[in-house]
PDB file of C-alpha atoms and ligand atoms in Angstrom:
ATOM      1  CA  MET A  17      15.310  -9.585 -19.402  1.00 93.00           C
ATOM      2  CA  HIS A  18      14.196  -5.979 -20.007  1.00 95.00           C
ATOM      3  CA  GLN A  19      16.722  -3.389 -18.783  1.00 97.00           C
ATOM      4  CA  ASP A  20      14.108  -1.711 -16.531  1.00 98.00           C
ATOM      5  CA  VAL A  21      13.263  -4.974 -14.783  1.00 98.00           C
ATOM      6  CA  GLU A  22      15.062  -5.737 -11.516  1.00 97.00           C
ATOM      7  CA  ASN A  23      14.041  -9.356 -11.236  1.00 97.00           C
ATOM      8  CA  ILE A  24      11.603 -11.853 -12.671  1.00 98.00           C
ATOM      9  CA  MET A  25       8.918 -12.645 -10.105  1.00 98.00           C
ATOM     10  CA  PHE A  26       6.924 -15.152 -12.170  1.00 98.00           C
ATOM     11  CA  SER A  27       8.274 -16.660 -15.364  1.00 98.00           C
ATOM     12  CA  LYS A  28       6.303 -17.333 -18.522  1.00 98.00           C
ATOM     13  CA  GLU A  29       6.340 -21.050 -17.671  1.00 98.00           C
ATOM     14  CA  GLN A  30       5.179 -20.538 -14.080  1.00 98.00           C
ATOM     15  CA  ILE A  31       2.316 -18.341 -15.253  1.00 98.00           C
ATOM     16  CA  GLU A  32       1.305 -20.792 -17.956  1.00 98.00           C
ATOM     17  CA  LYS A  33       1.225 -23.683 -15.496  1.00 98.00           C
ATOM     18  CA  ARG A  34      -0.783 -21.747 -12.911  1.00 98.00           C
ATOM     19  CA  ILE A  35      -3.295 -20.567 -15.524  1.00 98.00           C
ATOM     20  CA  ALA A  36      -3.847 -24.169 -16.628  1.00 98.00           C
ATOM     21  CA  GLU A  37      -4.628 -25.105 -13.008  1.00 98.00           C
ATOM     22  CA  LEU A  38      -7.050 -22.202 -12.601  1.00 98.00           C
ATOM     23  CA  ALA A  39      -8.760 -23.063 -15.888  1.00 98.00           C
ATOM     24  CA  ALA A  40      -9.238 -26.673 -14.790  1.00 98.00           C
ATOM     25  CA  GLN A  41     -10.727 -25.493 -11.500  1.00 98.00           C
ATOM     26  CA  LEU A  42     -13.116 -23.098 -13.259  1.00 98.00           C
ATOM     27  CA  ASP A  43     -14.070 -25.831 -15.738  1.00 98.00           C
ATOM     28  CA  ARG A  44     -15.108 -28.035 -12.823  1.00 98.00           C
ATOM     29  CA  GLU A  45     -16.879 -25.380 -10.788  1.00 98.00           C
ATOM     30  CA  TYR A  46     -18.710 -23.718 -13.679  1.00 98.00           C
ATOM     31  CA  ALA A  47     -19.680 -26.761 -15.732  1.00 98.00           C
ATOM     32  CA  GLY A  48     -23.184 -26.211 -17.130  1.00 97.00           C
ATOM     33  CA  LYS A  49     -23.267 -22.574 -15.944  1.00 98.00           C
ATOM     34  CA  ASN A  50     -22.109 -20.754 -19.088  1.00 98.00           C
ATOM     35  CA  PRO A  51     -20.264 -18.107 -17.062  1.00 98.00           C
ATOM     36  CA  LEU A  52     -19.821 -14.574 -18.320  1.00 98.00           C
ATOM     37  CA  MET A  53     -16.121 -13.784 -18.152  1.00 98.00           C
ATOM     38  CA  VAL A  54     -15.691 -10.051 -17.534  1.00 98.00           C
ATOM     39  CA  GLY A  55     -12.193  -8.855 -18.350  1.00 98.00           C
ATOM     40  CA  ILE A  56     -11.039  -5.594 -16.834  1.00 97.00           C
ATOM     41  CA  LEU A  57      -9.184  -3.583 -19.444  1.00 97.00           C
ATOM     42  CA  LYS A  58      -6.410  -3.277 -20.078  1.00 96.00           C
ATOM     43  CA  GLY A  59      -4.293  -5.055 -17.478  1.00 97.00           C
ATOM     44  CA  SER A  60      -6.132  -8.376 -17.587  1.00 98.00           C
ATOM     45  CA  VAL A  61      -5.918  -8.895 -21.359  1.00 98.00           C
ATOM     46  CA  MET A  62      -3.040 -11.406 -21.440  1.00 98.00           C
ATOM     47  CA  PHE A  63      -4.327 -13.338 -18.429  1.00 98.00           C
ATOM     48  CA  TYR A  64      -7.875 -13.273 -19.811  1.00 98.00           C
ATOM     49  CA  ALA A  65      -6.893 -14.566 -23.248  1.00 98.00           C
ATOM     50  CA  ASP A  66      -4.755 -17.384 -21.869  1.00 98.00           C
ATOM     51  CA  LEU A  67      -7.247 -18.351 -19.162  1.00 98.00           C
ATOM     52  CA  LEU A  68     -10.185 -18.545 -21.536  1.00 98.00           C
ATOM     53  CA  ARG A  69      -8.248 -20.576 -24.099  1.00 98.00           C
ATOM     54  CA  ALA A  70      -7.224 -23.016 -21.360  1.00 98.00           C
ATOM     55  CA  MET A  71     -10.870 -23.479 -20.299  1.00 98.00           C
ATOM     56  CA  THR A  72     -12.930 -26.081 -22.124  1.00 98.00           C
ATOM     57  CA  ILE A  73     -16.480 -25.296 -20.928  1.00 98.00           C
ATOM     58  CA  PRO A  74     -18.590 -22.780 -22.871  1.00 98.00           C
ATOM     59  CA  VAL A  75     -18.055 -19.199 -21.684  1.00 98.00           C
ATOM     60  CA  GLU A  76     -19.086 -15.762 -22.887  1.00 98.00           C
ATOM     61  CA  MET A  77     -16.823 -12.738 -23.089  1.00 98.00           C
ATOM     62  CA  ASP A  78     -17.365  -9.117 -22.119  1.00 98.00           C
ATOM     63  CA  PHE A  79     -15.155  -6.275 -20.918  1.00 98.00           C
ATOM     64  CA  MET A  80     -15.170  -3.265 -18.649  1.00 97.00           C
ATOM     65  CA  ALA A  81     -12.688  -0.457 -18.407  1.00 96.00           C
ATOM     66  CA  ILE A  82     -12.020   1.368 -15.188  1.00 91.00           C
ATOM     67  CA  SER A  83      -9.689   4.152 -14.336  1.00 84.00           C
ATOM     68  CA  SER A  84      -8.325   4.828 -10.922  1.00 74.00           C
ATOM     69  CA  TYR A  85      -7.334   8.461 -10.980  1.00 63.00           C
ATOM     70  CA  GLY A  86      -3.646   9.083 -11.217  1.00 55.00           C
ATOM     71  CA  ALA A  87      -1.163   7.436 -13.581  1.00 53.00           C
ATOM     72  CA  GLY A  88       1.616   6.693 -11.115  1.00 57.00           C
ATOM     73  CA  ALA A  89       2.604   3.636  -9.136  1.00 55.00           C
ATOM     74  CA  LYS A  90      -0.197   4.026  -6.581  1.00 60.00           C
ATOM     75  CA  SER A  91      -3.957   3.993  -6.980  1.00 61.00           C
ATOM     76  CA  SER A  92      -5.834   6.858  -5.388  1.00 63.00           C
ATOM     77  CA  GLY A  93      -9.025   5.213  -4.196  1.00 69.00           C
ATOM     78  CA  GLU A  94     -11.246   7.043  -6.669  1.00 77.00           C
ATOM     79  CA  VAL A  95     -12.563   4.748  -9.338  1.00 85.00           C
ATOM     80  CA  LYS A  96     -14.335   5.750 -12.546  1.00 88.00           C
ATOM     81  CA  LEU A  97     -16.147   3.612 -15.108  1.00 93.00           C
ATOM     82  CA  ILE A  98     -14.815   4.190 -18.633  1.00 93.00           C
ATOM     83  CA  LYS A  99     -16.511   1.339 -20.472  1.00 97.00           C
ATOM     84  CA  ASP A 100     -19.501  -0.673 -19.294  1.00 97.00           C
ATOM     85  CA  LEU A 101     -20.572  -4.195 -20.262  1.00 98.00           C
ATOM     86  CA  ASP A 102     -22.362  -4.651 -23.591  1.00 97.00           C
ATOM     87  CA  ARG A 103     -25.033  -6.982 -22.218  1.00 95.00           C
ATOM     88  CA  LYS A 104     -27.294  -7.434 -19.214  1.00 97.00           C
ATOM     89  CA  ILE A 105     -26.052  -9.787 -16.489  1.00 98.00           C
ATOM     90  CA  GLU A 106     -29.310 -10.491 -14.656  1.00 98.00           C
ATOM     91  CA  GLY A 107     -29.457 -14.187 -13.748  1.00 98.00           C
ATOM     92  CA  ARG A 108     -25.919 -14.834 -15.004  1.00 98.00           C
ATOM     93  CA  HIS A 109     -22.877 -16.286 -13.289  1.00 98.00           C
ATOM     94  CA  VAL A 110     -20.232 -13.591 -13.610  1.00 98.00           C
ATOM     95  CA  ILE A 111     -16.488 -14.032 -13.168  1.00 98.00           C
ATOM     96  CA  ILE A 112     -14.464 -10.828 -13.004  1.00 98.00           C
ATOM     97  CA  VAL A 113     -10.995 -11.396 -14.452  1.00 98.00           C
ATOM     98  CA  GLU A 114      -8.458  -8.896 -13.141  1.00 98.00           C
ATOM     99  CA  ASP A 115      -4.682  -8.550 -13.283  1.00 98.00           C
ATOM    100  CA  ILE A 116      -3.932  -7.661  -9.658  1.00 97.00           C
ATOM    101  CA  ILE A 117      -5.672  -6.757  -6.409  1.00 96.00           C
ATOM    102  CA  ASP A 118      -3.773  -4.059  -4.595  1.00 94.00           C
ATOM    103  CA  SER A 119      -5.721  -1.710  -2.301  1.00 93.00           C
ATOM    104  CA  GLY A 120      -8.930  -3.475  -3.319  1.00 94.00           C
ATOM    105  CA  TYR A 121     -10.742  -0.243  -4.303  1.00 92.00           C
ATOM    106  CA  THR A 122     -11.218  -1.239  -7.937  1.00 92.00           C
ATOM    107  CA  LEU A 123     -12.702  -4.651  -7.284  1.00 94.00           C
ATOM    108  CA  SER A 124     -14.899  -3.633  -4.377  1.00 93.00           C
ATOM    109  CA  TYR A 125     -16.374  -0.879  -6.563  1.00 93.00           C
ATOM    110  CA  LEU A 126     -16.888  -3.297  -9.454  1.00 95.00           C
ATOM    111  CA  LYS A 127     -18.315  -6.085  -7.375  1.00 95.00           C
ATOM    112  CA  ARG A 128     -20.816  -3.734  -5.755  1.00 94.00           C
ATOM    113  CA  MET A 129     -21.842  -2.314  -9.115  1.00 95.00           C
ATOM    114  CA  LEU A 130     -22.283  -5.713 -10.748  1.00 97.00           C
ATOM    115  CA  TYR A 131     -24.218  -7.141  -7.806  1.00 96.00           C
ATOM    116  CA  SER A 132     -26.741  -4.322  -8.081  1.00 97.00           C
ATOM    117  CA  ARG A 133     -27.708  -5.721 -11.517  1.00 98.00           C
ATOM    118  CA  LYS A 134     -29.047  -8.958 -10.018  1.00 98.00           C
ATOM    119  CA  PRO A 135     -26.673 -11.593 -11.394  1.00 98.00           C
ATOM    120  CA  ASP A 136     -26.852 -15.115  -9.915  1.00 98.00           C
ATOM    121  CA  SER A 137     -23.267 -14.809  -8.697  1.00 98.00           C
ATOM    122  CA  VAL A 138     -20.182 -12.621  -8.993  1.00 98.00           C
ATOM    123  CA  LYS A 139     -16.753 -14.105  -8.329  1.00 98.00           C
ATOM    124  CA  ILE A 140     -13.286 -12.636  -8.683  1.00 98.00           C
ATOM    125  CA  CYS A 141     -10.428 -14.293 -10.512  1.00 98.00           C
ATOM    126  CA  ALA A 142      -7.187 -12.320 -10.146  1.00 98.00           C
ATOM    127  CA  LEU A 143      -3.768 -13.258 -11.456  1.00 98.00           C
ATOM    128  CA  LEU A 144      -1.947 -11.550  -8.585  1.00 98.00           C
ATOM    129  CA  ASP A 145      -2.859 -10.689  -5.016  1.00 98.00           C
ATOM    130  CA  LYS A 146      -0.822  -7.994  -3.263  1.00 97.00           C
ATOM    131  CA  TYR A 147      -2.510  -8.845   0.018  1.00 94.00           C
ATOM    132  CA  SER A 148      -0.260  -6.743   2.277  1.00 94.00           C
ATOM    133  CA  ARG A 149      -1.492  -3.537   0.618  1.00 92.00           C
ATOM    134  CA  ARG A 150      -5.205  -4.097   1.080  1.00 94.00           C
ATOM    135  CA  VAL A 151      -7.225  -1.095   2.283  1.00 93.00           C
ATOM    136  CA  VAL A 152     -10.716  -2.412   1.496  1.00 93.00           C
ATOM    137  CA  PRO A 153     -11.585  -5.938   2.675  1.00 93.00           C
ATOM    138  CA  ILE A 154     -11.971  -7.913  -0.551  1.00 95.00           C
ATOM    139  CA  GLU A 155     -10.605 -11.316  -1.532  1.00 96.00           C
ATOM    140  CA  ALA A 156     -10.117 -13.151  -4.798  1.00 97.00           C
ATOM    141  CA  ASP A 157     -12.211 -16.304  -5.148  1.00 98.00           C
ATOM    142  CA  TYR A 158      -9.631 -17.626  -7.612  1.00 98.00           C
ATOM    143  CA  LYS A 159      -6.089 -16.357  -7.696  1.00 98.00           C
ATOM    144  CA  GLY A 160      -2.909 -17.031  -9.584  1.00 98.00           C
ATOM    145  CA  PHE A 161      -0.213 -16.001  -7.135  1.00 98.00           C
ATOM    146  CA  ASP A 162       0.353 -14.040  -3.968  1.00 98.00           C
ATOM    147  CA  CYS A 163       2.551 -11.067  -4.765  1.00 96.00           C
ATOM    148  CA  GLU A 164       5.058  -9.311  -2.502  1.00 95.00           C
ATOM    149  CA  ASP A 165       4.708  -5.563  -2.011  1.00 95.00           C
ATOM    150  CA  GLU A 166       6.725  -4.610  -5.102  1.00 95.00           C
ATOM    151  CA  PHE A 167       5.650  -2.728  -8.209  1.00 96.00           C
ATOM    152  CA  VAL A 168       5.398  -5.337 -10.930  1.00 97.00           C
ATOM    153  CA  VAL A 169       5.028  -5.093 -14.697  1.00 98.00           C
ATOM    154  CA  GLY A 170       4.514  -7.430 -17.621  1.00 98.00           C
ATOM    155  CA  PHE A 171       1.908  -9.965 -18.703  1.00 98.00           C
ATOM    156  CA  GLY A 172      -0.590  -7.111 -19.066  1.00 98.00           C
ATOM    157  CA  LEU A 173       0.562  -5.018 -16.125  1.00 98.00           C
ATOM    158  CA  ASP A 174       1.918  -1.585 -16.927  1.00 97.00           C
ATOM    159  CA  TYR A 175       3.749   1.363 -15.552  1.00 96.00           C
ATOM    160  CA  ALA A 176       2.508   4.472 -17.403  1.00 94.00           C
ATOM    161  CA  GLU A 177       1.218   2.189 -20.199  1.00 95.00           C
ATOM    162  CA  ARG A 178       4.605   0.545 -20.735  1.00 97.00           C
ATOM    163  CA  TYR A 179       5.818  -3.041 -20.300  1.00 98.00           C
ATOM    164  CA  ARG A 180       2.397  -4.693 -20.805  1.00 98.00           C
ATOM    165  CA  ASN A 181       3.756  -7.046 -23.467  1.00 98.00           C
ATOM    166  CA  LEU A 182       6.584  -8.568 -21.430  1.00 98.00           C
ATOM    167  CA  PRO A 183       5.885 -12.326 -21.374  1.00 98.00           C
ATOM    168  CA  TYR A 184       6.742 -12.629 -17.647  1.00 98.00           C
ATOM    169  CA  ILE A 185       5.934 -10.677 -14.469  1.00 98.00           C
ATOM    170  CA  GLY A 186       8.907  -8.705 -13.257  1.00 98.00           C
ATOM    171  CA  ILE A 187       9.751  -6.236 -10.516  1.00 98.00           C
ATOM    172  CA  LEU A 188      10.198  -2.778 -12.007  1.00 97.00           C
ATOM    173  CA  LYS A 189      13.441  -1.033 -11.047  1.00 97.00           C
ATOM    174  CA  ARG A 190      12.728   1.729  -8.565  1.00 96.00           C
ATOM    175  CA  SER A 191      14.900   4.113 -10.571  1.00 96.00           C
ATOM    176  CA  VAL A 192      12.247   4.025 -13.324  1.00 95.00           C
ATOM    177  CA  TYR A 193       9.482   5.516 -11.165  1.00 92.00           C
ATOM    178  CA  GLU A 194      11.416   7.381  -8.480  1.00 90.00           C
ATOM    179  CA  LYS A 195      13.058   9.812 -10.873  1.00 74.00           C
TER     180      LYS A 195
HETATM  181  P1  LIG B 215      -6.522  -1.433  -6.500  1.00 76.04           P
HETATM  182  O1  LIG B 215      -7.773  -0.691  -6.845  1.00 76.04           O
HETATM  183  O2  LIG B 215      -5.618  -0.622  -5.602  1.00 76.04           O
HETATM  184  O3  LIG B 215      -6.741  -2.818  -5.981  1.00 76.04           O
HETATM  185  O4  LIG B 215      -5.644  -1.472  -7.796  1.00 76.04           O
HETATM  186  C1  LIG B 215      -5.829  -2.342  -8.806  1.00 76.04           C
HETATM  187  C2  LIG B 215      -5.211  -1.773 -10.052  1.00 76.04           C
HETATM  188  O5  LIG B 215      -3.995  -1.055  -9.800  1.00 76.04           O
HETATM  189  C3  LIG B 215      -4.819  -2.916 -10.946  1.00 76.04           C
HETATM  190  O6  LIG B 215      -5.863  -3.234 -11.813  1.00 76.04           O
HETATM  191  C4  LIG B 215      -3.607  -2.394 -11.647  1.00 76.04           C
HETATM  192  O7  LIG B 215      -4.002  -1.729 -12.832  1.00 76.04           O
HETATM  193  C5  LIG B 215      -2.993  -1.390 -10.713  1.00 76.04           C
HETATM  194  N1  LIG B 215      -1.826  -1.947  -9.995  1.00 76.04           N
HETATM  195  C6  LIG B 215      -1.725  -2.242  -8.684  1.00 76.04           C
HETATM  196  N2  LIG B 215      -0.521  -2.728  -8.376  1.00 76.04           N
HETATM  197  C7  LIG B 215       0.169  -2.762  -9.536  1.00 76.04           C
HETATM  198  C8  LIG B 215       1.501  -3.189  -9.879  1.00 76.04           C
HETATM  199  O8  LIG B 215       2.321  -3.656  -9.066  1.00 76.04           O
HETATM  200  N3  LIG B 215       1.844  -3.061 -11.184  1.00 76.04           N
HETATM  201  C9  LIG B 215       1.001  -2.576 -12.139  1.00 76.04           C
HETATM  202  N4  LIG B 215      -0.248  -2.175 -11.859  1.00 76.04           N
HETATM  203  C10 LIG B 215      -0.661  -2.261 -10.570  1.00 76.04           C
HETATM  204 MG1  LIG B 216      -3.227  -0.379 -14.496  1.00 76.04          MG
END
């Protein structure tokens, strides 16, 4: 385990198993729909790559990048679009793939923006749901795990751009960000 990690919340094996279940569910529910899988950079990259490889139906890939102002352990509520989709989504079934829902600001902004482009549907698939921290009422349609109110890193999730490549999801030691 990494020296800055207090505890492993979800192991590599647990994540792998849960992703396989989500992929099977999406395969069933999106059969014949050629969904557009929209990955939110950068946190969703590991989840996105594993989820899509576990799916067997045809899908298309695209990405968006968002910044919530501030680089610390809390998001500020202000969301800014850094990179938009490459293609139009009118008439498409869109699945937003995100690492974690915390306050909900990011996804409610994204969902509103994507809906304005007249897709057939927009659903949210999030690896983690920190439900107790929600400020804006938004729910994942597909989710990996509920997550306690702890700052977690790994499997794509960062603190100040670090720890994204840990193969598990771990609780970051408070001493790392409360210095
Ligand atoms: P929201 O807009 O508050 O829902 O925040 C969502 C974004 O905040 C996620 O996409 C993450 O980038 C980041 N975030 C929230 N909680 C954590 C965490 O525990 N670890 C790492 N990043 C987090
Ligand atoms: Mg982040």
